[in-house]
PDB file of C-alpha atoms in Angstrom:
ATOM      1  CA  UNK V  29      26.213 -21.236 -21.853  1.00  0.00           C
ATOM      2  CA  UNK V  30      26.957 -17.734 -21.013  1.00  0.00           C
ATOM      3  CA  UNK V  31      24.038 -16.975 -19.391  1.00  0.00           C
ATOM      4  CA  UNK V  32      21.115 -18.841 -17.783  1.00  0.00           C
ATOM      5  CA  UNK V  33      17.872 -19.394 -19.875  1.00  0.00           C
ATOM      6  CA  UNK V  34      14.653 -20.269 -18.777  1.00  0.00           C
ATOM      7  CA  UNK V  35      15.232 -24.119 -20.538  1.00  0.00           C
ATOM      8  CA  UNK V  36      18.216 -24.519 -18.185  1.00  0.00           C
ATOM      9  CA  UNK V  37      16.496 -23.402 -14.869  1.00  0.00           C
ATOM     10  CA  UNK V  38      13.364 -25.380 -15.646  1.00  0.00           C
ATOM     11  CA  UNK V  39      15.314 -28.177 -15.909  1.00  0.00           C
ATOM     12  CA  UNK V  40      17.162 -26.966 -12.620  1.00  0.00           C
ATOM     13  CA  UNK V  41      13.729 -26.732 -11.193  1.00  0.00           C
ATOM     14  CA  UNK V  42      12.475 -30.471 -12.324  1.00  0.00           C
ATOM     15  CA  UNK V  43      15.869 -31.919 -11.687  1.00  0.00           C
ATOM     16  CA  UNK V  44      15.337 -30.518  -7.942  1.00  0.00           C
ATOM     17  CA  UNK V  45      12.239 -31.792  -7.617  1.00  0.00           C
ATOM     18  CA  UNK V  46      12.969 -34.869  -8.769  1.00  0.00           C
ATOM     19  CA  UNK V  47      15.460 -35.864  -6.358  1.00  0.00           C
ATOM     20  CA  UNK V  48      13.414 -34.374  -4.032  1.00  0.00           C
ATOM     21  CA  UNK V  49      11.244 -36.945  -4.081  1.00  0.00           C
ATOM     22  CA  UNK V  50      13.840 -39.716  -4.560  1.00  0.00           C
ATOM     23  CA  UNK V  51      14.746 -38.686  -1.187  1.00  0.00           C
ATOM     24  CA  UNK V  52      11.196 -38.398   0.272  1.00  0.00           C
ATOM     25  CA  UNK V  53      12.191 -34.727   1.218  1.00  0.00           C
ATOM     26  CA  UNK V  54       9.673 -32.854   2.490  1.00  0.00           C
ATOM     27  CA  UNK V  55       7.386 -30.477  -0.155  1.00  0.00           C
ATOM     28  CA  UNK V  56       9.772 -28.182  -1.338  1.00  0.00           C
ATOM     29  CA  UNK V  57       9.949 -24.377  -3.033  1.00  0.00           C
ATOM     30  CA  UNK V  58      12.529 -24.018  -5.533  1.00  0.00           C
ATOM     31  CA  UNK V  59      13.335 -20.753  -7.433  1.00  0.00           C
ATOM     32  CA  UNK V  60      16.155 -19.889  -9.714  1.00  0.00           C
ATOM     33  CA  UNK V  61      17.367 -16.284 -11.015  1.00  0.00           C
ATOM     34  CA  UNK V  62      19.446 -14.914 -13.315  1.00  0.00           C
ATOM     35  CA  UNK V  63      22.488 -13.270 -13.019  1.00  0.00           C
ATOM     36  CA  UNK V  64      20.854 -10.052 -12.501  1.00  0.00           C
ATOM     37  CA  UNK V  65      18.802 -11.850  -9.337  1.00  0.00           C
ATOM     38  CA  UNK V  66      15.553 -12.191 -11.498  1.00  0.00           C
ATOM     39  CA  UNK V  67      13.388 -15.096 -10.999  1.00  0.00           C
ATOM     40  CA  UNK V  68      13.565 -17.435 -14.401  1.00  0.00           C
ATOM     41  CA  UNK V  69      11.695 -20.547 -13.017  1.00  0.00           C
ATOM     42  CA  UNK V  70       9.874 -21.178  -9.848  1.00  0.00           C
ATOM     43  CA  UNK V  71       7.776 -23.682  -8.152  1.00  0.00           C
ATOM     44  CA  UNK V  72       5.949 -24.620  -4.703  1.00  0.00           C
ATOM     45  CA  UNK V  73       5.312 -28.389  -4.281  1.00  0.00           C
ATOM     46  CA  UNK V  74       1.900 -29.152  -2.658  1.00  0.00           C
ATOM     47  CA  UNK V  75       2.108 -29.184   0.763  1.00  0.00           C
ATOM     48  CA  UNK V  76       4.789 -26.669   1.381  1.00  0.00           C
ATOM     49  CA  UNK V  77       4.519 -23.921   3.605  1.00  0.00           C
ATOM     50  CA  UNK V  78       3.739 -19.796   2.389  1.00  0.00           C
ATOM     51  CA  UNK V  79       7.126 -18.592   3.293  1.00  0.00           C
ATOM     52  CA  UNK V  80       8.982 -21.605   1.738  1.00  0.00           C
ATOM     53  CA  UNK V  81       8.849 -18.926  -1.893  1.00  0.00           C
ATOM     54  CA  UNK V  82      10.583 -16.089   0.554  1.00  0.00           C
ATOM     55  CA  UNK V  83      12.804 -18.290   2.076  1.00  0.00           C
ATOM     56  CA  UNK V  84      14.379 -20.092  -1.389  1.00  0.00           C
ATOM     57  CA  UNK V  85      14.485 -16.751  -3.116  1.00  0.00           C
ATOM     58  CA  UNK V  86      16.416 -14.953  -0.038  1.00  0.00           C
ATOM     59  CA  UNK V  87      18.615 -18.474  -0.376  1.00  0.00           C
ATOM     60  CA  UNK V  88      19.379 -17.925  -4.345  1.00  0.00           C
ATOM     61  CA  UNK V  89      19.481 -13.604  -3.736  1.00  0.00           C
ATOM     62  CA  UNK V  90      22.062 -14.444  -0.777  1.00  0.00           C
ATOM     63  CA  UNK V  91      24.516 -16.838  -2.807  1.00  0.00           C
ATOM     64  CA  UNK V  92      23.955 -14.680  -5.861  1.00  0.00           C
ATOM     65  CA  UNK V  93      24.882 -11.374  -4.133  1.00  0.00           C
ATOM     66  CA  UNK V  94      27.665 -12.667  -2.085  1.00  0.00           C
ATOM     67  CA  UNK V  95      29.105 -15.197  -4.879  1.00  0.00           C
ATOM     68  CA  UNK V  96      29.198 -18.291  -3.209  1.00  0.00           C
ATOM     69  CA  UNK V  97      26.726 -21.315  -1.845  1.00  0.00           C
ATOM     70  CA  UNK V  98      24.753 -20.194   1.550  1.00  0.00           C
ATOM     71  CA  UNK V  99      26.867 -23.132   3.050  1.00  0.00           C
ATOM     72  CA  UNK V 100      29.961 -21.098   2.728  1.00  0.00           C
ATOM     73  CA  UNK V 101      27.688 -17.999   3.847  1.00  0.00           C
ATOM     74  CA  UNK V 102      26.594 -19.577   7.002  1.00  0.00           C
ATOM     75  CA  UNK V 103      30.129 -20.820   7.396  1.00  0.00           C
ATOM     76  CA  UNK V 104      31.644 -17.040   7.321  1.00  0.00           C
ATOM     77  CA  UNK V 105      28.577 -15.265   9.358  1.00  0.00           C
ATOM     78  CA  UNK V 106      29.726 -17.869  12.377  1.00  0.00           C
ATOM     79  CA  UNK V 107      32.929 -16.461  12.234  1.00  0.00           C
ATOM     80  CA  UNK V 108      32.030 -12.889  11.767  1.00  0.00           C
ATOM     81  CA  UNK V 109      28.915 -12.451  12.735  1.00  0.00           C
ATOM     82  CA  UNK V 110      28.500  -8.007  13.132  1.00  0.00           C
ATOM     83  CA  UNK V 111      29.613  -8.084   9.286  1.00  0.00           C
ATOM     84  CA  UNK V 112      26.680 -10.528   8.377  1.00  0.00           C
ATOM     85  CA  UNK V 113      24.315  -8.875  10.480  1.00  0.00           C
ATOM     86  CA  UNK V 114      24.908  -5.471   8.603  1.00  0.00           C
ATOM     87  CA  UNK V 115      24.439  -7.200   5.045  1.00  0.00           C
ATOM     88  CA  UNK V 116      21.222  -8.583   6.142  1.00  0.00           C
ATOM     89  CA  UNK V 117      20.196  -5.106   7.465  1.00  0.00           C
ATOM     90  CA  UNK V 118      21.967  -3.399   3.806  1.00  0.00           C
ATOM     91  CA  UNK V 119      19.535  -5.942   2.150  1.00  0.00           C
ATOM     92  CA  UNK V 120      16.756  -5.565   3.766  1.00  0.00           C
ATOM     93  CA  UNK V 121      16.534  -8.858   5.600  1.00  0.00           C
ATOM     94  CA  UNK V 122      16.739 -10.732   1.963  1.00  0.00           C
ATOM     95  CA  UNK V 123      19.066 -13.196   2.735  1.00  0.00           C
ATOM     96  CA  UNK V 124      19.318 -16.307   4.342  1.00  0.00           C
ATOM     97  CA  UNK V 125      22.227 -17.923   5.970  1.00  0.00           C
ATOM     98  CA  UNK V 126      21.004 -21.550   5.490  1.00  0.00           C
ATOM     99  CA  UNK V 127      22.448 -24.422   2.895  1.00  0.00           C
ATOM    100  CA  UNK V 128      19.900 -24.631  -0.173  1.00  0.00           C
ATOM    101  CA  UNK V 129      21.381 -21.540  -1.930  1.00  0.00           C
ATOM    102  CA  UNK V 130      23.689 -22.616  -4.775  1.00  0.00           C
ATOM    103  CA  UNK V 131      25.874 -20.512  -7.198  1.00  0.00           C
ATOM    104  CA  UNK V 132      25.433 -21.491 -10.958  1.00  0.00           C
ATOM    105  CA  UNK V 133      28.377 -20.969 -12.627  1.00  0.00           C
ATOM    106  CA  UNK V 134      29.071 -21.349 -16.910  1.00  0.00           C
ATOM    107  CA  UNK V 135      32.135 -23.488 -18.229  1.00  0.00           C
ATOM    108  CA  UNK V 136      34.707 -20.373 -17.705  1.00  0.00           C
ATOM    109  CA  UNK V 137      33.606 -20.218 -13.825  1.00  0.00           C
ATOM    110  CA  UNK V 138      31.384 -16.714 -14.518  1.00  0.00           C
ATOM    111  CA  UNK V 139      28.489 -16.462 -11.891  1.00  0.00           C
ATOM    112  CA  UNK V 140      25.646 -16.647 -14.251  1.00  0.00           C
ATOM    113  CA  UNK V 141      22.593 -17.289 -11.228  1.00  0.00           C
ATOM    114  CA  UNK V 142      21.667 -19.353  -8.270  1.00  0.00           C
ATOM    115  CA  UNK V 143      18.707 -21.629  -6.934  1.00  0.00           C
ATOM    116  CA  UNK V 144      17.553 -21.832  -4.002  1.00  0.00           C
ATOM    117  CA  UNK V 145      15.239 -24.242  -2.217  1.00  0.00           C
ATOM    118  CA  UNK V 146      13.706 -24.306   0.802  1.00  0.00           C
ATOM    119  CA  UNK V 147      11.395 -27.066   2.542  1.00  0.00           C
ATOM    120  CA  UNK V 148      13.437 -29.475   4.124  1.00  0.00           C
ATOM    121  CA  UNK V 149      16.514 -29.432   6.455  1.00  0.00           C
ATOM    122  CA  UNK V 150      19.110 -27.397   4.708  1.00  0.00           C
ATOM    123  CA  UNK V 151      21.172 -30.305   3.945  1.00  0.00           C
ATOM    124  CA  UNK V 152      18.463 -31.831   1.764  1.00  0.00           C
ATOM    125  CA  UNK V 153      17.776 -28.173   0.407  1.00  0.00           C
ATOM    126  CA  UNK V 154      20.998 -28.015  -0.642  1.00  0.00           C
ATOM    127  CA  UNK V 155      21.687 -31.816  -2.445  1.00  0.00           C
ATOM    128  CA  UNK V 156      18.652 -31.193  -4.278  1.00  0.00           C
ATOM    129  CA  UNK V 157      19.818 -28.203  -5.417  1.00  0.00           C
ATOM    130  CA  UNK V 158      23.056 -29.625  -6.724  1.00  0.00           C
ATOM    131  CA  UNK V 159      21.103 -32.226  -7.966  1.00  0.00           C
ATOM    132  CA  UNK V 160      18.780 -29.608 -10.365  1.00  0.00           C
ATOM    133  CA  UNK V 161      21.933 -28.813 -11.580  1.00  0.00           C
ATOM    134  CA  UNK V 162      23.357 -32.108 -12.571  1.00  0.00           C
ATOM    135  CA  UNK V 163      19.860 -32.435 -14.050  1.00  0.00           C
ATOM    136  CA  UNK V 164      20.568 -29.226 -16.039  1.00  0.00           C
ATOM    137  CA  UNK V 165      24.087 -29.836 -17.317  1.00  0.00           C
ATOM    138  CA  UNK V 166      25.641 -27.527 -15.363  1.00  0.00           C
ATOM    139  CA  UNK V 167      27.340 -29.271 -12.711  1.00  0.00           C
ATOM    140  CA  UNK V 168      29.444 -32.611 -12.766  1.00  0.00           C
ATOM    141  CA  UNK V 169      29.718 -33.456  -9.191  1.00  0.00           C
ATOM    142  CA  UNK V 170      28.470 -36.549  -8.073  1.00  0.00           C
ATOM    143  CA  UNK V 171      25.099 -36.328  -5.586  1.00  0.00           C
ATOM    144  CA  UNK V 172      25.116 -38.105  -2.542  1.00  0.00           C
TER     145      UNK V 172
END
């Protein structure tokens, strides 16, 4: 797969939400962006609060724009807060430094999109994102 398509994005969302229910997670919002930052698929579970879309999108956009998962970005931000504050200003605040934003890469390692999830803890959001990628056949790692 050289580009993320609607079918793959919908599989990511479905897989992430299925995993969330299996974990008894709080209600989530899940968004999948293509390589250009355009939304391909989005879902907000019943009971998810109104800002969850914005937070999920900021996680996905941050991962996509910086080329790494938001867990890594959060760690880097702790070590270099002035730079990452500048990044947040440069993108008008459309970035979130909390786990739950995960890059999507093709078989060759090219960045083809990102998924962002918000609603539970960052750790749970991230695990659900990984599960969505596995469900779509885009990641092989085991999900805990």
